Structures are given as C-alpha cells and as structure tokens.
Short mmCIF file of C-alpha atoms in Angstrom, two decimals:
data_model
loop_
_atom_site.label_atom_id
_atom_site.label_comp_id
_atom_site.label_asym_id
_atom_site.label_seq_id
_atom_site.Cartn_x
_atom_site.Cartn_y
_atom_site.Cartn_z
CA UNK V 1 105.69 -14.64 16.74
CA UNK V 2 106.88 -11.67 14.61
CA UNK V 3 105.74 -11.38 11.03
CA UNK V 4 108.26 -12.37 8.33
CA UNK V 5 108.79 -9.35 6.02
CA UNK V 6 107.63 -10.06 2.47
CA UNK V 7 109.62 -7.21 0.92
CA UNK V 8 111.84 -4.32 1.94
CA UNK V 9 109.41 -1.91 0.30
CA UNK V 10 106.43 -1.84 2.67
CA UNK V 11 104.33 0.19 0.24
CA UNK V 12 103.86 -2.83 -2.06
CA UNK V 13 100.54 -4.66 -2.07
CA UNK V 14 101.23 -8.08 -0.55
CA UNK V 15 99.82 -11.06 -2.46
CA UNK V 16 100.25 -14.45 -0.80
CA UNK V 17 99.38 -17.52 -2.89
CA UNK V 18 99.03 -20.76 -0.95
CA UNK V 19 99.63 -23.80 -3.14
CA UNK V 20 101.97 -24.21 -6.09
CA UNK V 21 99.82 -26.44 -8.28
CA UNK V 22 98.76 -25.52 -11.80
CA UNK V 23 96.61 -22.54 -10.79
CA UNK V 24 98.83 -21.19 -8.02
CA UNK V 25 102.07 -21.45 -9.98
CA UNK V 26 100.57 -19.90 -13.11
CA UNK V 27 99.16 -17.01 -11.07
CA UNK V 28 102.45 -16.35 -9.26
CA UNK V 29 104.33 -16.46 -12.57
CA UNK V 30 101.92 -14.12 -14.31
CA UNK V 31 101.95 -11.57 -11.50
CA UNK V 32 105.71 -11.77 -11.06
CA UNK V 33 106.35 -11.16 -14.75
CA UNK V 34 103.87 -8.30 -14.97
CA UNK V 35 104.82 -6.38 -11.83
CA UNK V 36 108.29 -7.65 -10.89
CA UNK V 37 108.23 -6.18 -7.35
CA UNK V 38 107.09 -2.78 -8.60
CA UNK V 39 103.52 -2.58 -7.31
CA UNK V 40 103.16 -6.05 -5.86
CA UNK V 41 105.06 -8.31 -3.51
CA UNK V 42 104.11 -11.82 -4.63
CA UNK V 43 104.82 -14.80 -2.36
CA UNK V 44 104.08 -18.43 -3.23
CA UNK V 45 103.88 -20.88 -0.31
CA UNK V 46 104.08 -24.64 -0.85
CA UNK V 47 105.29 -27.52 1.30
CA UNK V 48 107.03 -29.13 -1.69
CA UNK V 49 110.14 -27.84 -3.41
CA UNK V 50 109.14 -28.83 -6.92
CA UNK V 51 106.01 -28.73 -9.05
CA UNK V 52 104.77 -31.31 -11.51
CA UNK V 53 101.57 -31.00 -13.53
CA UNK V 54 99.09 -33.22 -11.69
CA UNK V 55 97.37 -34.72 -14.77
CA UNK V 56 100.70 -36.41 -15.59
CA UNK V 57 101.08 -38.25 -12.28
CA UNK V 58 99.56 -41.42 -13.71
CA UNK V 59 102.44 -41.49 -16.21
CA UNK V 60 104.92 -41.16 -13.35
CA UNK V 61 103.16 -44.01 -11.53
CA UNK V 62 103.36 -46.27 -14.56
CA UNK V 63 107.00 -45.38 -15.27
CA UNK V 64 106.24 -43.77 -18.60
CA UNK V 65 107.72 -40.52 -17.27
CA UNK V 66 110.28 -39.67 -14.61
CA UNK V 67 109.08 -37.40 -11.81
CA UNK V 68 112.18 -35.22 -12.21
CA UNK V 69 111.82 -34.87 -15.98
CA UNK V 70 109.11 -32.21 -15.99
CA UNK V 71 109.52 -30.86 -12.45
CA UNK V 72 109.69 -27.11 -11.84
CA UNK V 73 112.02 -26.08 -8.98
CA UNK V 74 110.20 -23.33 -7.13
CA UNK V 75 113.34 -21.59 -5.80
CA UNK V 76 114.92 -21.16 -9.22
CA UNK V 77 111.65 -20.42 -10.97
CA UNK V 78 110.69 -17.72 -8.45
CA UNK V 79 114.06 -16.02 -8.87
CA UNK V 80 113.64 -15.89 -12.64
CA UNK V 81 110.03 -14.71 -12.64
CA UNK V 82 109.87 -11.99 -10.01
CA UNK V 83 108.07 -13.64 -7.10
CA UNK V 84 109.16 -15.15 -3.79
CA UNK V 85 108.88 -18.79 -2.78
CA UNK V 86 108.49 -19.90 0.83
CA UNK V 87 108.61 -23.58 1.70
CA UNK V 88 106.22 -24.84 4.33
CA UNK V 89 102.70 -26.07 5.01
CA UNK V 90 100.06 -23.47 5.81
CA UNK V 91 98.18 -24.52 8.94
CA UNK V 92 95.93 -21.53 9.56
CA UNK V 93 95.20 -17.85 9.05
CA UNK V 94 94.16 -14.84 11.10
CA UNK V 95 91.74 -12.86 8.94
CA UNK V 96 91.55 -9.91 11.32
CA UNK V 97 95.32 -9.39 11.27
CA UNK V 98 95.61 -10.64 7.66
CA UNK V 99 98.25 -13.20 8.54
CA UNK V 100 99.10 -16.71 7.32
CA UNK V 101 100.67 -19.25 9.68
CA UNK V 102 103.26 -21.57 8.13
CA UNK V 103 104.43 -24.71 9.94
CA UNK V 104 108.13 -25.53 10.21
CA UNK V 105 109.72 -27.83 7.63
CA UNK V 106 112.03 -30.73 8.40
CA UNK V 107 114.56 -32.82 6.49
CA UNK V 108 114.42 -36.61 6.07
CA UNK V 109 116.20 -37.08 9.39
CA UNK V 110 113.68 -34.99 11.30
CA UNK V 111 115.90 -31.95 11.72
CA UNK V 112 114.23 -28.57 11.38
CA UNK V 113 115.19 -26.75 8.20
CA UNK V 114 112.84 -23.77 8.30
CA UNK V 115 111.23 -22.53 11.55
CA UNK V 116 107.53 -21.65 11.79
CA UNK V 117 106.70 -18.30 10.23
CA UNK V 118 103.95 -15.72 9.98
CA UNK V 119 103.33 -14.06 6.61
CA UNK V 120 101.25 -10.91 6.23
CA UNK V 121 98.98 -10.35 3.23
CA UNK V 122 96.74 -7.79 1.60
CA UNK V 123 95.33 -10.34 -0.84
CA UNK V 124 95.32 -14.04 0.01
CA UNK V 125 94.71 -16.65 -2.71
CA UNK V 126 94.11 -20.24 -1.67
CA UNK V 127 95.15 -22.61 -4.46
CA UNK V 128 95.85 -25.80 -2.53
CA UNK V 129 94.09 -28.13 -4.98
CA UNK V 130 92.53 -31.38 -3.87
CA UNK V 131 93.42 -34.80 -2.50
CA UNK V 132 91.83 -38.21 -2.93
CA UNK V 133 88.68 -38.89 -0.96
CA UNK V 134 88.48 -42.45 0.39
CA UNK V 135 85.09 -41.69 2.03
CA UNK V 136 86.30 -43.34 5.22
CA UNK V 137 86.55 -46.76 3.56
CA UNK V 138 88.07 -49.26 5.96
CA UNK V 139 91.76 -49.89 5.22
CA UNK V 140 91.95 -47.54 2.23
CA UNK V 141 94.34 -45.05 3.83
CA UNK V 142 96.69 -47.83 4.92
CA UNK V 143 96.69 -50.26 2.02
CA UNK V 144 95.82 -48.23 -1.10
CA UNK V 145 98.03 -45.67 -2.82
CA UNK V 146 96.57 -42.40 -4.07
CA UNK V 147 98.15 -40.31 -6.82
CA UNK V 148 97.96 -36.84 -5.29
CA UNK V 149 101.70 -36.12 -5.26
CA UNK V 150 104.82 -37.03 -7.19
CA UNK V 151 106.10 -38.90 -4.13
CA UNK V 152 103.03 -41.15 -4.11
CA UNK V 153 103.34 -41.78 -7.84
CA UNK V 154 107.03 -42.70 -7.47
CA UNK V 155 106.20 -44.99 -4.55
CA UNK V 156 103.59 -46.83 -6.60
CA UNK V 157 106.00 -47.17 -9.53
CA UNK V 158 108.63 -48.74 -7.30
CA UNK V 159 106.06 -51.09 -5.81
CA UNK V 160 104.94 -52.13 -9.29
CA UNK V 161 108.49 -52.81 -10.53
CA UNK V 162 109.28 -54.76 -7.35
CA UNK V 163 106.13 -56.84 -7.85
CA UNK V 164 107.26 -57.86 -11.33
CA UNK V 165 110.80 -58.65 -10.19
CA UNK V 166 109.52 -60.66 -7.24
CA UNK V 167 107.15 -62.72 -9.35
CA UNK V 168 109.85 -63.47 -11.90
CA UNK V 169 112.40 -64.58 -9.28
CA UNK V 170 110.27 -66.67 -6.93
CA UNK V 171 110.33 -70.46 -7.12
CA UNK V 172 106.85 -71.14 -5.81
CA UNK V 173 103.64 -70.66 -7.74
CA UNK V 174 102.15 -67.14 -7.79
CA UNK V 175 99.69 -66.53 -4.98
CA UNK V 176 96.12 -65.32 -5.64
CA UNK V 177 96.19 -61.64 -6.54
CA UNK V 178 99.89 -61.53 -7.30
CA UNK V 179 100.53 -59.22 -10.31
CA UNK V 180 96.93 -58.06 -10.05
CA UNK V 181 96.22 -54.32 -9.83
CA UNK V 182 92.87 -52.85 -8.83
CA UNK V 183 92.11 -49.20 -9.56
CA UNK V 184 89.26 -47.85 -7.45
CA UNK V 185 87.52 -45.07 -9.36
CA UNK V 186 86.86 -44.81 -13.08
CA UNK V 187 87.33 -41.11 -13.64
CA UNK V 188 89.94 -39.81 -16.07
CA UNK V 189 92.83 -40.65 -13.72
CA UNK V 190 91.64 -44.22 -13.20
CA UNK V 191 91.07 -45.15 -16.83
CA UNK V 192 94.23 -43.42 -18.06
CA UNK V 193 96.27 -45.19 -15.39
CA UNK V 194 94.78 -48.55 -16.39
CA UNK V 195 95.94 -48.11 -19.97
CA UNK V 196 99.39 -46.90 -18.91
CA UNK V 197 99.82 -49.85 -16.54
CA UNK V 198 98.76 -52.30 -19.24
CA UNK V 199 101.57 -50.96 -21.39
CA UNK V 200 104.26 -50.47 -18.74
CA UNK V 201 103.87 -53.77 -16.89
CA UNK V 202 104.30 -55.64 -20.16
CA UNK V 203 107.23 -53.39 -21.02
CA UNK V 204 108.87 -54.31 -17.71
CA UNK V 205 108.24 -58.00 -18.35
CA UNK V 206 109.98 -57.75 -21.73
CA UNK V 207 113.27 -56.85 -20.01
CA UNK V 208 114.40 -60.48 -19.64
CA UNK V 209 111.76 -61.33 -17.07
CA UNK V 210 110.89 -64.56 -18.84
CA UNK V 211 110.36 -67.06 -16.04
CA UNK V 212 106.61 -66.54 -15.99
CA UNK V 213 103.91 -65.69 -18.50
CA UNK V 214 103.28 -62.03 -17.70
CA UNK V 215 100.82 -61.66 -20.58
CA UNK V 216 98.59 -64.28 -19.00
CA UNK V 217 99.13 -63.45 -15.34
CA UNK V 218 99.04 -59.64 -15.26
CA UNK V 219 95.52 -58.47 -14.50
CA UNK V 220 94.15 -54.93 -14.20
CA UNK V 221 90.67 -54.21 -12.85
CA UNK V 222 88.79 -50.92 -12.61
CA UNK V 223 86.08 -50.65 -9.94
CA UNK V 224 83.49 -47.88 -10.14
CA UNK V 225 80.57 -47.31 -7.76
CA UNK V 226 78.58 -45.49 -10.45
CA UNK V 227 76.81 -47.07 -13.41
CA UNK V 228 79.62 -46.36 -15.95
CA UNK V 229 83.21 -45.25 -16.29
CA UNK V 230 84.09 -41.58 -16.87
CA UNK V 231 80.87 -40.35 -15.22
CA UNK V 232 81.79 -36.68 -15.71
CA UNK V 233 82.42 -37.04 -19.45
CA UNK V 234 80.02 -37.58 -22.39
CA UNK V 235 78.52 -41.07 -22.49
CA UNK V 236 79.68 -41.69 -26.06
CA UNK V 237 83.29 -41.05 -25.03
CA UNK V 238 82.86 -43.36 -22.04
CA UNK V 239 81.55 -46.17 -24.23
CA UNK V 240 84.44 -45.84 -26.70
CA UNK V 241 86.95 -45.83 -23.82
CA UNK V 242 85.33 -48.89 -22.24
CA UNK V 243 85.45 -50.82 -25.53
CA UNK V 244 89.16 -50.13 -25.91
CA UNK V 245 89.98 -51.05 -22.31
CA UNK V 246 88.03 -54.31 -22.58
CA UNK V 247 89.87 -55.09 -25.81
CA UNK V 248 93.14 -54.67 -23.89
CA UNK V 249 91.92 -57.15 -21.28
CA UNK V 250 91.19 -54.61 -18.54
CA UNK V 251 88.28 -55.76 -16.39
CA UNK V 252 85.62 -53.15 -15.59
CA UNK V 253 83.25 -53.54 -12.66
CA UNK V 254 80.63 -50.79 -12.31
CA UNK V 255 77.76 -50.33 -9.90
CA UNK V 256 79.52 -51.82 -6.89
CA UNK V 257 81.23 -50.17 -3.92
CA UNK V 258 84.48 -51.01 -2.20
CA UNK V 259 83.73 -51.67 1.46
CA UNK V 260 87.25 -52.52 2.63
CA UNK V 261 90.84 -52.52 1.40
CA UNK V 262 93.16 -55.12 2.90
CA UNK V 263 96.79 -56.09 2.43
CA UNK V 264 95.64 -58.81 0.03
CA UNK V 265 93.00 -57.00 -2.03
CA UNK V 266 89.60 -55.31 -1.83
CA UNK V 267 86.19 -56.28 -0.53
CA UNK V 268 83.29 -55.45 -2.84
CA UNK V 269 79.93 -55.31 -1.13
CA UNK V 270 79.42 -58.06 1.45
CA UNK V 271 80.39 -61.22 -0.44
CA UNK V 272 82.89 -60.53 -3.24
CA UNK V 273 86.64 -60.24 -2.58
CA UNK V 274 89.15 -59.33 -5.30
CA UNK V 275 92.71 -60.38 -4.47
CA UNK V 276 95.25 -57.80 -5.62
CA UNK V 277 98.88 -57.03 -4.88
CA UNK V 278 98.50 -53.39 -5.98
CA UNK V 279 95.58 -51.10 -5.13
CA UNK V 280 95.26 -47.51 -6.37
CA UNK V 281 92.60 -45.21 -4.92
CA UNK V 282 91.33 -42.75 -7.55
CA UNK V 283 87.70 -42.42 -6.48
CA UNK V 284 86.59 -38.91 -5.65
CA UNK V 285 88.34 -35.82 -4.35
CA UNK V 286 88.15 -33.41 -1.45
CA UNK V 287 89.99 -30.24 -0.50
CA UNK V 288 92.64 -30.50 2.25
CA UNK V 289 91.27 -30.85 5.78
CA UNK V 290 92.85 -27.65 7.11
CA UNK V 291 90.44 -25.55 5.00
CA UNK V 292 87.54 -26.78 7.11
CA UNK V 293 86.99 -24.10 9.71
CA UNK V 294 89.75 -21.85 8.36
CA UNK V 295 89.16 -18.93 10.73
CA UNK V 296 85.44 -19.06 10.08
CA UNK V 297 85.45 -19.18 6.25
CA UNK V 298 82.51 -21.10 4.78
CA UNK V 299 83.25 -24.50 3.23
CA UNK V 300 81.20 -27.27 1.62
CA UNK V 301 80.99 -30.95 2.61
CA UNK V 302 84.33 -31.75 0.92
CA UNK V 303 86.18 -28.82 2.50
CA UNK V 304 86.15 -26.51 -0.53
CA UNK V 305 85.94 -22.78 0.17
CA UNK V 306 82.66 -21.23 -0.98
CA UNK V 307 83.44 -18.38 -3.38
CA UNK V 308 81.30 -15.90 -5.30
CA UNK V 309 81.45 -15.13 -9.02
CA UNK V 310 84.61 -13.03 -8.54
CA UNK V 311 86.32 -16.01 -6.79
CA UNK V 312 86.21 -14.13 -3.47
CA UNK V 313 85.63 -16.27 -0.39
CA UNK V 314 82.22 -15.64 1.13
CA UNK V 315 82.62 -13.41 4.17
CA UNK V 316 86.05 -11.89 3.47
CA UNK V 317 86.93 -9.29 0.84
CA UNK V 318 90.66 -10.12 1.01
CA UNK V 319 90.58 -13.91 0.62
CA UNK V 320 90.11 -15.72 -2.70
CA UNK V 321 90.24 -19.34 -3.85
CA UNK V 322 90.94 -20.91 -7.24
CA UNK V 323 91.15 -24.42 -8.65
CA UNK V 324 89.98 -27.63 -7.00
CA UNK V 325 89.78 -26.10 -3.50
CA UNK V 326 87.14 -23.56 -4.61
CA UNK V 327 83.40 -24.23 -4.74
CA UNK V 328 82.31 -21.80 -7.43
CA UNK V 329 78.69 -21.93 -8.58
CA UNK V 330 78.21 -19.31 -11.25
CA UNK V 331 74.89 -17.43 -11.63
CA UNK V 332 72.32 -19.53 -13.47
CA UNK V 333 74.13 -22.79 -12.75
CA UNK V 334 73.18 -25.54 -10.30
CA UNK V 335 76.55 -27.20 -9.80
CA UNK V 336 80.05 -26.06 -8.91
CA UNK V 337 82.63 -25.81 -11.68
CA UNK V 338 84.39 -29.13 -12.40
CA UNK V 339 87.80 -29.86 -10.84
CA UNK V 340 89.76 -29.81 -14.09
CA UNK V 341 93.09 -28.41 -15.18
CA UNK V 342 91.33 -26.03 -17.58
CA UNK V 343 89.30 -24.63 -14.67
CA UNK V 344 92.44 -23.86 -12.65
CA UNK V 345 94.11 -22.35 -15.72
CA UNK V 346 91.18 -20.05 -16.47
CA UNK V 347 90.75 -19.03 -12.83
CA UNK V 348 94.45 -18.19 -12.49
CA UNK V 349 94.11 -15.90 -15.49
CA UNK V 350 90.99 -14.29 -14.02
CA UNK V 351 92.55 -13.92 -10.57
CA UNK V 352 95.36 -11.84 -12.09
CA UNK V 353 92.70 -9.46 -13.45
CA UNK V 354 91.04 -9.30 -10.03
CA UNK V 355 94.31 -8.27 -8.39
CA UNK V 356 94.93 -5.59 -11.03
CA UNK V 357 91.43 -4.25 -10.31
CA UNK V 358 92.16 -4.20 -6.57
CA UNK V 359 95.35 -2.23 -7.17
CA UNK V 360 93.38 0.32 -9.17
CA UNK V 361 90.55 0.57 -6.65
CA UNK V 362 88.03 -0.89 -9.11
CA UNK V 363 85.41 -3.55 -8.46
CA UNK V 364 86.57 -7.10 -9.09
CA UNK V 365 85.32 -8.46 -12.44
CA UNK V 366 82.99 -11.45 -12.51
CA UNK V 367 84.47 -14.77 -13.61
CA UNK V 368 83.10 -16.52 -16.68
CA UNK V 369 83.95 -20.16 -17.29
CA UNK V 370 84.28 -21.58 -20.78
CA UNK V 371 84.19 -25.34 -21.21
CA UNK V 372 86.61 -26.30 -23.98
CA UNK V 373 85.63 -29.94 -23.86
CA UNK V 374 87.00 -33.18 -22.46
CA UNK V 375 89.87 -35.45 -23.42
CA UNK V 376 91.09 -38.86 -22.29
CA UNK V 377 94.33 -40.49 -23.47
CA UNK V 378 94.92 -44.25 -23.11
CA UNK V 379 98.71 -44.56 -23.41
CA UNK V 380 99.65 -45.40 -27.01
CA UNK V 381 96.44 -47.33 -27.60
CA UNK V 382 94.08 -44.47 -28.35
CA UNK V 383 92.61 -41.14 -27.31
CA UNK V 384 89.13 -39.67 -27.37
CA UNK V 385 87.86 -36.14 -27.06
CA UNK V 386 84.76 -34.00 -27.16
CA UNK V 387 85.64 -30.38 -27.86
CA UNK V 388 83.72 -27.13 -27.69
CA UNK V 389 80.66 -27.24 -29.91
CA UNK V 390 80.37 -31.02 -29.56
CA UNK V 391 83.18 -31.79 -32.01
CA UNK V 392 84.28 -35.42 -31.56
CA UNK V 393 87.94 -36.33 -32.11
CA UNK V 394 89.95 -39.48 -31.57
CA UNK V 395 93.25 -41.15 -32.40
CA UNK V 396 96.30 -39.06 -33.24
CA UNK V 397 94.38 -35.78 -33.36
CA UNK V 398 92.95 -36.34 -29.89
CA UNK V 399 96.38 -37.31 -28.55
CA UNK V 400 97.96 -34.16 -29.97
CA UNK V 401 95.24 -31.99 -28.45
CA UNK V 402 95.69 -33.79 -25.12
CA UNK V 403 99.43 -33.08 -25.16
CA UNK V 404 98.79 -29.47 -26.13
CA UNK V 405 97.05 -28.91 -22.77
CA UNK V 406 100.31 -29.69 -21.03
CA UNK V 407 102.19 -27.43 -23.41
CA UNK V 408 99.76 -24.60 -22.57
CA UNK V 409 100.61 -25.04 -18.90
CA UNK V 410 104.34 -25.07 -19.63
CA UNK V 411 103.99 -21.94 -21.73
CA UNK V 412 102.19 -20.16 -18.89
CA UNK V 413 104.94 -21.21 -16.48
CA UNK V 414 108.07 -20.92 -18.63
CA UNK V 415 107.13 -18.76 -21.58
CA UNK V 416 106.99 -19.63 -25.28
CA UNK V 417 110.74 -19.70 -26.03
CA UNK V 418 111.73 -22.09 -23.24
CA UNK V 419 108.71 -24.34 -23.85
CA UNK V 420 109.58 -24.62 -27.54
CA UNK V 421 113.25 -25.40 -26.84
CA UNK V 422 112.32 -27.92 -24.15
CA UNK V 423 109.88 -29.66 -26.52
CA UNK V 424 112.55 -29.98 -29.21
CA UNK V 425 115.04 -31.28 -26.67
CA UNK V 426 112.53 -33.83 -25.40
CA UNK V 427 112.01 -35.19 -28.92
CA UNK V 428 115.77 -35.80 -29.20
CA UNK V 429 116.36 -37.18 -25.70
CA UNK V 430 113.39 -39.53 -25.92
CA UNK V 431 115.20 -41.65 -28.51
CA UNK V 432 118.11 -42.31 -26.15
CA UNK V 433 116.07 -42.80 -22.98
CA UNK V 434 114.64 -46.19 -21.89
CA UNK V 435 110.97 -46.52 -22.78
CA UNK V 436 110.08 -47.29 -19.19
CA UNK V 437 111.50 -46.28 -15.81
CA UNK V 438 112.88 -49.35 -14.05
CA UNK V 439 114.33 -47.90 -10.84
#
C-alpha cells in the first residue's frame, strides 16, 4: 500500500502523534502553533472525532455534564492550530521503514468512510492513554461498564436514567438490586463517581418521579480489593473522603475481590453476592493491547511501552511515548510515574522540547517530573487536596484548584483568550441549563 503524503513539502520533519488524549492533543497543538508547517509536518491520529478531558468522564456518566459541552472537534481544531488530523485506529508500525498502519474507519451502518492508510514518520509519539483493566474477571467485560470513552460514559448515563424511570413506572415491587449501583475500584474515578451519582440520581428522582422512595431505595456501593480507598493518595485524604462518603450513605467494602460480574450484580469472594442493576468497572488500568509486541518494542505487564528518561522507547531512537501508555522510571526511583493528568501534561511539554532538540541535531533533554500534589472532588459535597510541600486544602479552595486543572488543559489546547471567554460563557449558560442531563 502506498504511503499517504503528510505534506507537500517533503523537506519537513514528519511528526506523527498517535492518540488525541490530553497529552497527545496538547503536544500537537503546541507544535502546530510553534512551527505551523514551517519546519515540521505534525499529524495527529485518533479513532475518535472529538476529544474530551478524561478526568471529567465521571461527570458525563452521572449527567452533571453533557459529553458535547466540552468536546474538542479534531478537524476544526487542527485547521486552526497548524497540524493535521487523521481519523482511524493505529494497528501497527514498521520501524525499519518508519511507517504507521492505520485501519479503515466505518460509519454506523458499516460503510467504509476512510480506507486503510500508511503514514510515514521521522518522529513517532505514542500517546494512546490507557483503558480499564478487568484482570480477566468473569463477566466483567460483558456486564460492567467502564469509563474510558465519552461513548461509554453516555451509555452509562442513559442506563442510569432508564433505571430510575423504570422503577418509578413499574407496578410490582422493586426486585433485589434494583436502583443499586456498584462501583468496582476505589481510585479517584471510583470515589468521585460515587459522589456524583449520589447527587444526580436524587436529582433525577426530584423530577416528578414520586411513586417510590428514591432516598431510601437508591444504594451506591464501592468495592476495593485493597485495604483502603484512594490507595495512590495520602492516607489522611483517603480517610477524610471515606468519612464524607459514609455520611452520604455510600457503602464502602475494602479488602475483598470481585470474582464475577453477572447481569444481576457482582460476586465477592466465594460466598457473598451483591445484587446491583448498575455496575461500573473502575479498578486498575492497562495500555491498549496493540502496544504489546508493537514491532518488537519492549512493554511491561500492562502493555505500556518502556521508555528512558528522555521518553524515548527502549530500542528505537525515533519512537517516543507519553502519558498513561508510557512506563517511565526516572533515575533514582523504583516505580513508574503515576498515570495522572499532570503527568501527561508535563510530558507533552517535555516532548515538544525533545522534538526541537532533534530538529537542531542536539541530544534530547532528560525529563524531570514534578509532583504538584493530589486532588479529589466529591460533587458539591466537598473536595480534598494535598499540594506540593504537603499543604492540605479542602472545601471551596480545593474545588477551585481542582477546576483549575481543567482550565490549564483548556488553555493549552485553546489558548488563554478562548478559555477565558468560554469560562465566562459557561457561567452564564449554566443558569439556564437543567442541573442534570435527562436524555
């Protein structure tokens, strides 16, 4: 198959970025603005047509935010910011020929929209993020919903609204597990989703769904295999979060594993079964399967590409990885960098410097990670944070800092002026918009 030209000017250094998540989109935007097809030809490849900041997907799932509200359309964004967007799923690479293989894309009726293509590169950056890891748990893939994409979050939201409508309209008594939601995994996504669901399900019930006692019958349970919730965050923050969730009536079960997910609920261990109409899988992550054995590149047990301190993939000077799909253990450290939004943001910034160095014939600079702390926001009920230097914050201050992380991403993607105008517009529109998405 012939190679698809990336630019009419063949003298340009070809940068192909695979994955339009936070890191990939920020990198493409930064390079496009800086070079604008002068020294670089920048191509972003993603199988989706829009981008939404992944840490907000739990709000989409709960109905607190519409998936289309904050979405970035790659085609329009690429045109404005000096890079090219190619829709499609990358299925392999040829490192010797420096080529990327992109699968064809199809519409909802199965008709081919874009044929398979081959893209050439001089620098390849893998930024495909991560997906949920069900660890092979029986029935999890079939009966539980993960929150890896906007489509999954929208599907869960519709299922949740339908569950409330069904319960309100039925004549017979509610069955065991009806209006019960189990969240498997007590990381940041799991606990934040629990708080959002507590708020949104009661908000839905307040819209004239008065045939049953939703306050008494709605039940949310978090299941965590480890000894406590938020295992990656400071213990003091985890305790404060647990106290608030328990006060809201959220049940927390730690130290027990899910052994099976069925249509009616989840099996815990050998003897305990929790009936539940809704099951969300938020326990653990892994990089996409196609990275495993990607033309001989070295990966770890969860498919992440092994990279050195410059973010270069081990064994290839022209391939790099950033974000959740990169296993980066910095000198003097024992563990890989955490899969957080701030990691992807910092690595995108560093990767731009690496590419500038490559253009100039200089050695790639070493990456240095700076941990700015951790934050967790529980809907309107509270927020907790531990910032750089051990500074503890909570309440309104923590919520404002939490929101500022999203604004930082928007600023990197859209620039300061548009982000400011959009924020002002959102404050106005919010007053006229329903508090919860009901369709």
